[in-house]
Coordinates of N, CA, C and O in Angstrom, one line a residue:
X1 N -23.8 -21.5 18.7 CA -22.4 -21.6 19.3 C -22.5 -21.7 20.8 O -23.3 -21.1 21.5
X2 N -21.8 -22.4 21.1 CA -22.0 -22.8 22.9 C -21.0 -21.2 23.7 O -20.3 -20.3 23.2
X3 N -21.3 -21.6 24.8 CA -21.2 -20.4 25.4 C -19.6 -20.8 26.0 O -19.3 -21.9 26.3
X4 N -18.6 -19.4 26.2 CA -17.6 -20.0 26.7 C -17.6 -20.9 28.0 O -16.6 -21.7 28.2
X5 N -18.7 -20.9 29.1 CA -18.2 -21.4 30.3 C -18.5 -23.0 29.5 O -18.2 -24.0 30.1
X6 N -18.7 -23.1 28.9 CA -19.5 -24.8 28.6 C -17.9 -25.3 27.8 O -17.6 -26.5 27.6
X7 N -17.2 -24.2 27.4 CA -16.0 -25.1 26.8 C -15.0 -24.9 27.9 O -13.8 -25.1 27.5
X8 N -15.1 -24.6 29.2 CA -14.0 -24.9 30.2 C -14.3 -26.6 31.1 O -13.6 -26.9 32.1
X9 N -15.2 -27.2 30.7 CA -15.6 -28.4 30.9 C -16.0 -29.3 29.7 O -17.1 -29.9 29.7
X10 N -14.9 -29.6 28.4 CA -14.5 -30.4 27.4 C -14.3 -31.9 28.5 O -13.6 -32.1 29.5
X11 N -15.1 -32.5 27.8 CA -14.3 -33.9 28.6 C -15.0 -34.9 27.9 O -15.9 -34.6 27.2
X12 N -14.5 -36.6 28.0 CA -14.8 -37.4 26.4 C -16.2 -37.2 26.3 O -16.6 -37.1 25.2
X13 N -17.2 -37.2 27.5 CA -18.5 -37.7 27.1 C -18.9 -36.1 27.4 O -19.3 -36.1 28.6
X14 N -18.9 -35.2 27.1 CA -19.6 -33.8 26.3 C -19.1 -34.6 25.1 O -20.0 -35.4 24.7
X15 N -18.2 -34.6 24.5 CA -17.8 -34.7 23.0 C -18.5 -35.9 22.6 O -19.1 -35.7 21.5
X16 N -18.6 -37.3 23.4 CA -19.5 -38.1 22.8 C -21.3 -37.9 22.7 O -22.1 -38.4 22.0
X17 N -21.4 -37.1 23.6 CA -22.7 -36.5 23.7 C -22.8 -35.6 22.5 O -23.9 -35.9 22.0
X18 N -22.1 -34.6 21.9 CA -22.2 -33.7 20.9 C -22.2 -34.5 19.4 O -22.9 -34.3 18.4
X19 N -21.3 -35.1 19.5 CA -20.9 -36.3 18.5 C -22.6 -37.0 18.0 O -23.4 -36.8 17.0
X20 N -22.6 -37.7 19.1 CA -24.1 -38.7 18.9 C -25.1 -37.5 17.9 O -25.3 -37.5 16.7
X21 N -25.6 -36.5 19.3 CA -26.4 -35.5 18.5 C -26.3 -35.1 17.3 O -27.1 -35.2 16.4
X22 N -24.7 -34.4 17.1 CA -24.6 -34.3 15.4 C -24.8 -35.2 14.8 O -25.3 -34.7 13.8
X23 N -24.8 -36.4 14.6 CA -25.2 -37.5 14.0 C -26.6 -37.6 14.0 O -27.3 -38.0 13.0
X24 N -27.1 -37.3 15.0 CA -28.5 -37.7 15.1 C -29.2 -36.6 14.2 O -30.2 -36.9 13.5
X25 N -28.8 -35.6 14.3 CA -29.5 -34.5 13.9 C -29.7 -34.5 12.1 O -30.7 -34.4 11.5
X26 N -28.7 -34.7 11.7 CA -28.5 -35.8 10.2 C -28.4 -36.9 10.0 O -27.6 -37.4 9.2
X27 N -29.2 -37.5 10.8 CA -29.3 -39.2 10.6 C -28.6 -39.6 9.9 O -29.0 -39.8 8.8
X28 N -27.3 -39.8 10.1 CA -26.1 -40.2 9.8 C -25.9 -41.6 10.5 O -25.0 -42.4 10.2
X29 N -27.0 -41.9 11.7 CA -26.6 -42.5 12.4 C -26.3 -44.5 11.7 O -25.6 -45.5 12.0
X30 N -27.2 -44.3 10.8 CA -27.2 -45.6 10.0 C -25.9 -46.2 9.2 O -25.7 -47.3 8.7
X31 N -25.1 -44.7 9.2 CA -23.6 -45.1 8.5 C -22.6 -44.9 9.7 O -21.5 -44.4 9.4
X32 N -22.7 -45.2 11.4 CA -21.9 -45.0 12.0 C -21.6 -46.4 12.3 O -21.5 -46.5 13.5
X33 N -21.4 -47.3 11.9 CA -21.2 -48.6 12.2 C -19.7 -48.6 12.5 O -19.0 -47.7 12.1
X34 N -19.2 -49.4 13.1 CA -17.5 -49.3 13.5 C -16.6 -49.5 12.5 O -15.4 -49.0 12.7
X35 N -17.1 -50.2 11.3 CA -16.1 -50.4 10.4 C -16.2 -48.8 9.4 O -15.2 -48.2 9.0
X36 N -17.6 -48.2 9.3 CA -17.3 -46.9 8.4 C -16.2 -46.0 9.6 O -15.2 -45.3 9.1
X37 N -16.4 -46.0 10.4 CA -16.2 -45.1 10.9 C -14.4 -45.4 11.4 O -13.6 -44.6 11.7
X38 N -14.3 -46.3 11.3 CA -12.9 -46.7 11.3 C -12.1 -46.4 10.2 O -10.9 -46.0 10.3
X39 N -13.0 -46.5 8.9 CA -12.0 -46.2 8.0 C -11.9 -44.5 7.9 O -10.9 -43.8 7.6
X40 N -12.8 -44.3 8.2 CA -12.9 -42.9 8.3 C -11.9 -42.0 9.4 O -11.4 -41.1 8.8
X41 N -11.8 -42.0 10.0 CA -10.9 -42.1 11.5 C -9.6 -42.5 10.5 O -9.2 -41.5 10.1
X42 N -9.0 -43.4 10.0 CA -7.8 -43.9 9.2 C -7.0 -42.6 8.2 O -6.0 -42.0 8.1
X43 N -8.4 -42.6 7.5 CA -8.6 -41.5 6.4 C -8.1 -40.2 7.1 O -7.3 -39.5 6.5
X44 N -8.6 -39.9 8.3 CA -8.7 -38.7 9.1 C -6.7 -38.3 9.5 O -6.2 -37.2 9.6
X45 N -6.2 -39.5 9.6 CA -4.9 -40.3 10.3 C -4.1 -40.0 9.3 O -3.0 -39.5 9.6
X46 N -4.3 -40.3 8.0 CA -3.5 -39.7 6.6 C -3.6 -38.3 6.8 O -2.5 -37.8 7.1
X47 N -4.5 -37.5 6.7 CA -4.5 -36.1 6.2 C -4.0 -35.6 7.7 O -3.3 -34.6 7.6
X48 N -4.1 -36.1 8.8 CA -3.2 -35.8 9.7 C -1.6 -36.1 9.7 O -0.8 -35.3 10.2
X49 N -1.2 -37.2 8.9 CA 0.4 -37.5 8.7 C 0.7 -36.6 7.2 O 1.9 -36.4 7.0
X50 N -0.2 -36.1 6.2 CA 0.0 -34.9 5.2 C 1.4 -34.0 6.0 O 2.6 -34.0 5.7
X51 N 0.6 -33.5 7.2 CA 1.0 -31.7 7.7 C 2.2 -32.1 8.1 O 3.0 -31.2 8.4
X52 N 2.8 -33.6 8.4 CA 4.2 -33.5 8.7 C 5.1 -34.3 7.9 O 6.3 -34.5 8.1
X53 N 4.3 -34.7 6.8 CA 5.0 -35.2 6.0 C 6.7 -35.0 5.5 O 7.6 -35.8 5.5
X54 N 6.9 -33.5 5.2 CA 7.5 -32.9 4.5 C 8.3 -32.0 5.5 O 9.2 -31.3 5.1
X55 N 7.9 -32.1 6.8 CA 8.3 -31.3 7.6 C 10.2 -31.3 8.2 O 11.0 -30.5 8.5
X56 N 10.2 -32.6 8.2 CA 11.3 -33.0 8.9 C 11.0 -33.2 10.9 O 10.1 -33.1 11.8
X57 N 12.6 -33.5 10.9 CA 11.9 -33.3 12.7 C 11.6 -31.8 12.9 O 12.2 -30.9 12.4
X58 N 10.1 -32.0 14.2 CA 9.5 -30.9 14.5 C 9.5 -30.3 15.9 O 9.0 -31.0 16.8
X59 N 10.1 -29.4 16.1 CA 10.5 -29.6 17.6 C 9.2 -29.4 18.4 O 8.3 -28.9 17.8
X60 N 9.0 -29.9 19.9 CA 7.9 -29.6 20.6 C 7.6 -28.2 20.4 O 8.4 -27.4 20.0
X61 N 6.3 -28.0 20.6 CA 5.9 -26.4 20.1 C 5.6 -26.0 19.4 O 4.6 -25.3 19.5
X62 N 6.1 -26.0 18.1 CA 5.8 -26.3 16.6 C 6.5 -24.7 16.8 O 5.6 -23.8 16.8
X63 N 7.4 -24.5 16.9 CA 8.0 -22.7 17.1 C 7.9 -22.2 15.7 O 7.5 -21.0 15.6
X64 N 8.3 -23.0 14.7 CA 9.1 -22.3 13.4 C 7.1 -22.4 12.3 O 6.8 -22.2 11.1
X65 N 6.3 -22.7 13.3 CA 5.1 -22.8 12.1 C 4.0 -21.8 12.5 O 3.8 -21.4 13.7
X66 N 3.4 -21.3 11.0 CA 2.6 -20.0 11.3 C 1.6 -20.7 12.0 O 1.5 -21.9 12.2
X67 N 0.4 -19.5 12.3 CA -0.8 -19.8 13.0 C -1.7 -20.3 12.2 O -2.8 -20.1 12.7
X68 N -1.7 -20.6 11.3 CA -2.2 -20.9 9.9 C -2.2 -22.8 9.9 O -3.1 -23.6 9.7
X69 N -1.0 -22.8 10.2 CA -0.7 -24.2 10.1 C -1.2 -24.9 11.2 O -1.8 -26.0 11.3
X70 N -0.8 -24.0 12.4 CA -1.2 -25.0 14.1 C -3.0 -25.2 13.7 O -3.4 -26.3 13.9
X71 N -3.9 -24.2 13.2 CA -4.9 -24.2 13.4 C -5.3 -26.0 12.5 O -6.0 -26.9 12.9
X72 N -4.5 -25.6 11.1 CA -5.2 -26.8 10.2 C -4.2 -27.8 11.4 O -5.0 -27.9 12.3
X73 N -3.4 -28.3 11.6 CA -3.1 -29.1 13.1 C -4.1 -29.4 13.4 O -4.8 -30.3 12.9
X74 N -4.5 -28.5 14.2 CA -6.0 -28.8 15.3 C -7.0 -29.2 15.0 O -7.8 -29.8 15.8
X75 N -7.2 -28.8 13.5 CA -8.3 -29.4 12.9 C -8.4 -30.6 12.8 O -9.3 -31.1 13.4
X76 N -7.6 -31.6 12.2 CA -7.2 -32.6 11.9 C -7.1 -33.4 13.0 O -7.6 -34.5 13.1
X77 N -6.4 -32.8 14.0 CA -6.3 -33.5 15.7 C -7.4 -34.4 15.8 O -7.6 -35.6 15.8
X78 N -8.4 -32.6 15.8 CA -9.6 -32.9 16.0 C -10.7 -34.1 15.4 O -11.5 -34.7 16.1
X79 N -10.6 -34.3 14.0 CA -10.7 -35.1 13.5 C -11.2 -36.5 13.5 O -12.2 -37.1 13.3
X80 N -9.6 -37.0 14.1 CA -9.5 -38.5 14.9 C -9.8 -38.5 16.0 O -10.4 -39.5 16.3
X81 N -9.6 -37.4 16.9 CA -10.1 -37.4 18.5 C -11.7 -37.7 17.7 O -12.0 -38.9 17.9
X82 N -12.5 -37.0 17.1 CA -13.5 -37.2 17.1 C -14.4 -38.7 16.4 O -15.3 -39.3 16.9
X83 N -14.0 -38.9 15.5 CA -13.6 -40.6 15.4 C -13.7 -41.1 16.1 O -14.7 -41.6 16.4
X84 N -12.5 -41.1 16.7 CA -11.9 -42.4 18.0 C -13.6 -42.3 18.8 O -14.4 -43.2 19.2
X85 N -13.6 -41.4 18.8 CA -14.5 -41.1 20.6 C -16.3 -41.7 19.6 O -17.1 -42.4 20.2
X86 N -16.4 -41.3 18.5 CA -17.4 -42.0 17.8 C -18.0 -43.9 17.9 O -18.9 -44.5 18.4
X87 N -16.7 -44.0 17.2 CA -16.6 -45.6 16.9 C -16.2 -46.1 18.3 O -16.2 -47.4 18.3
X88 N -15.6 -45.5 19.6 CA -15.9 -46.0 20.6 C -17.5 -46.5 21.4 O -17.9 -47.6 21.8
X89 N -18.2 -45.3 21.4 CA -19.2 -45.0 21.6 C -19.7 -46.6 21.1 O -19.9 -47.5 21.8
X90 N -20.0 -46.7 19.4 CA -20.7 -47.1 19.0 C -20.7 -48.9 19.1 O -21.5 -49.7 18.7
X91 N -19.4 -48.8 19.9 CA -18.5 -50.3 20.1 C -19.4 -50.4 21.8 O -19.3 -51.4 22.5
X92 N -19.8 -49.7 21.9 CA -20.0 -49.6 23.5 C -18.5 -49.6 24.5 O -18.5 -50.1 25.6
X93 N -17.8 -49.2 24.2 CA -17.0 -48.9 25.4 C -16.4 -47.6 25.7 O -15.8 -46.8 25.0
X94 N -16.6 -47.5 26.9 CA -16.0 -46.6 27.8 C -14.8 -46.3 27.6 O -13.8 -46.9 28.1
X95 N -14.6 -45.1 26.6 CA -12.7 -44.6 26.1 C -12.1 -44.3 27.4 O -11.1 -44.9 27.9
X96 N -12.7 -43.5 27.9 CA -12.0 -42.7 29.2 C -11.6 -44.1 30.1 O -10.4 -44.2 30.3
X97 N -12.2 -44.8 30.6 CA -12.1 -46.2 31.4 C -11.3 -46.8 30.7 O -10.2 -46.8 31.2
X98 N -11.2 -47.4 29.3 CA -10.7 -47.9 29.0 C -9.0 -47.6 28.7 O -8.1 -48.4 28.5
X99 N -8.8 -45.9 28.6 CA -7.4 -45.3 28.7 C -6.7 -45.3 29.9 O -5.5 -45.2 30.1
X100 N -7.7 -45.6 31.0 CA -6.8 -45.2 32.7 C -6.2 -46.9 32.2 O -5.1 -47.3 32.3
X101 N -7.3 -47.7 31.8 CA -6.6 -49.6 32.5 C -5.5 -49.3 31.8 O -4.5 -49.2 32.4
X102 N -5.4 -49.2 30.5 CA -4.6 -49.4 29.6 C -3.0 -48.5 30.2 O -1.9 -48.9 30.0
X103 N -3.5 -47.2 31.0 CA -2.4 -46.6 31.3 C -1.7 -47.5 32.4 O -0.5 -47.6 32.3
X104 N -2.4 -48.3 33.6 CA -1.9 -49.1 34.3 C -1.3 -50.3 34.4 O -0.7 -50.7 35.3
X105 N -1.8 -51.0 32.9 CA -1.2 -51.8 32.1 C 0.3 -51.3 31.8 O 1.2 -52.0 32.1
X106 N 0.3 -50.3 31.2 CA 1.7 -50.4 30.6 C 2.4 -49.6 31.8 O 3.6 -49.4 31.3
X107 N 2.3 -49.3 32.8 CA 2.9 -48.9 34.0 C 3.6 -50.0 34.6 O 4.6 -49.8 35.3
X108 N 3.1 -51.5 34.5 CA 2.9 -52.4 35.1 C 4.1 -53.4 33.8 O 4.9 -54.4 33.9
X109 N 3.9 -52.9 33.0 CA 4.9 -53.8 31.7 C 6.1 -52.7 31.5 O 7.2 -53.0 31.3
X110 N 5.7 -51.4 31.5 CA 7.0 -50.9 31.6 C 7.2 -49.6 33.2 O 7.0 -48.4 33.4
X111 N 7.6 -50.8 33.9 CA 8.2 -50.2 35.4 C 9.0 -48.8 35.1 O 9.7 -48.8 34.1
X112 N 8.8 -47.3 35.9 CA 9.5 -46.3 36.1 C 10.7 -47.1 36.8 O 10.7 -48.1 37.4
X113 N 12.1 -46.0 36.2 CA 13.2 -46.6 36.6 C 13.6 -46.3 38.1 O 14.2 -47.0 38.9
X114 N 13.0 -45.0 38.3 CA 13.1 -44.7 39.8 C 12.8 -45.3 40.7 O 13.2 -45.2 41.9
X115 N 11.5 -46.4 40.1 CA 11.1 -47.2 41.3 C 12.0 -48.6 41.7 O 11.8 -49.4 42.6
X116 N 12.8 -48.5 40.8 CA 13.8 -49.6 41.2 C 15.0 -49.4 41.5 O 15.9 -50.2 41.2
X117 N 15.3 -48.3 42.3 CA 17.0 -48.0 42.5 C 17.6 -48.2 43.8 O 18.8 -48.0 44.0

């Protein structure tokens, strides 16, 4: 188990770095091609749309849900975050780079209103 100070520095490439290794360490790595791992990630995306299936609207917070439920949440989060950041990797591109363009992009298609008054 890692030590607490190493989880106050989470950031994409620790996780792609951890990712790889677990893979590597069960040579898994022969089934990480982008399409398994895509569907898998998908798959990940259902059992994450399960926990709110039935929920109705959920307010920010999740106030009215036990700790029981936020945890299986997290898990599941976790899941796809870990996915995504896999079949990135394996695509060769840079998530973290490629989330700032993408944020500047849509800054750029959808203008703040304040900046136009």
């Amino acid at each position: 188990m890692a030590g607490a100070a190493e989880w106050d520095n989470v950031n994409l490439e620790v996780l792609r770095k951890k990712m790889e290794e677990f893979a590597k360490e069960r040579n898994w790595e022969k089934y990480h091609v982008p399409r398994n791992l895509l569907l898998a990630m998908v798959g990940e995306v259902g059992e994450l749309s399960e926990i709110f299936q039935w929920k109705g609207e959920v307010p920010k917070g999740l106030k009215n849900w036990e700790e029981e439920e936020k945890v299986h949440l997290g898990e599941e989060l976790s899941d796809v975050l870990l996915y995504l950041i896999q079949l990135s990797n394996v695509c060769g591109v840079d998530l973290g780079k490629a989330a700032l363009r993408k944020i500047g992009l849509n800054a750029t298609k959808y203008p703040s209103k304040k900046h136009h008054q």
